[in-house]
Amino acid sequence: AQLQHPHIAQLLDGGIDDYADKLASRGVEIVVPVSESPDGGLALDFVDPDRNMLSLYQPEGAPRRH
């Protein structure tokens, strides 16, 4: 099955690296590791068990960890 465009959840308080660690520790397939997005924020793409593409995004300046 082909992956669809991602659904995006915004992490306004940051902590994207914490989320990435939790997802990886649970065996979630990380498609695109935490990386800078064009607007200076950070994004992470992963796939859920039903093969839905999901993305986490945090705005520029938010802390990477809590």
GROMACS .gro file of C-alpha atoms in nm, residues 23-63:
model
   41
   23LEU     CA    1   0.829   0.647   1.916
   24ALA     CA    2   1.156   0.471   1.829
   25SER     CA    3   1.161   0.284   2.162
   26ARG     CA    4   0.816   0.145   2.077
   27GLY     CA    5   0.932   0.020   1.737
   28VAL     CA    6   0.752   0.286   1.534
   29GLU     CA    7   0.890   0.326   1.181
   30ILE     CA    8   1.052   0.669   1.155
   31VAL     CA    9   1.041   0.772   0.787
   32VAL     CA   10   1.216   1.110   0.820
   33PRO     CA   11   1.410   1.174   1.142
   34VAL     CA   12   1.390   1.510   1.318
   35SER     CA   13   1.501   1.768   1.067
   36GLU     CA   14   1.469   2.141   1.003
   37SER     CA   15   1.166   2.248   0.804
   38PRO     CA   16   1.181   2.537   0.553
   39ASP     CA   17   1.033   2.784   0.806
   40GLY     CA   18   1.300   2.706   1.067
   41GLY     CA   19   1.086   2.474   1.280
   42LEU     CA   20   1.150   2.104   1.324
   43ALA     CA   21   0.957   1.810   1.182
   44LEU     CA   22   0.949   1.430   1.217
   45ASP     CA   23   0.762   1.188   0.990
   46PHE     CA   24   0.658   0.839   1.094
   47VAL     CA   25   0.415   0.562   0.999
   48ASP     CA   26   0.143   0.423   1.225
   49PRO     CA   27   0.049   0.051   1.232
   50ASP     CA   28  -0.219   0.111   0.965
   51ARG     CA   29   0.049   0.262   0.736
   52ASN     CA   30  -0.080   0.617   0.775
   53MET     CA   31   0.192   0.879   0.740
   54LEU     CA   32   0.200   1.113   1.040
   55SER     CA   33   0.414   1.416   1.107
   56LEU     CA   34   0.507   1.603   1.423
   57TYR     CA   35   0.603   1.967   1.387
   58GLN     CA   36   0.732   2.221   1.636
   59PRO     CA   37   0.785   2.591   1.563
   60GLU     CA   38   1.123   2.760   1.555
   61GLY     CA   39   1.257   2.848   1.898
   62ALA     CA   40   1.065   2.580   2.092
   63PRO     CA   41   1.291   2.356   2.305
   0.00000   0.00000   0.00000
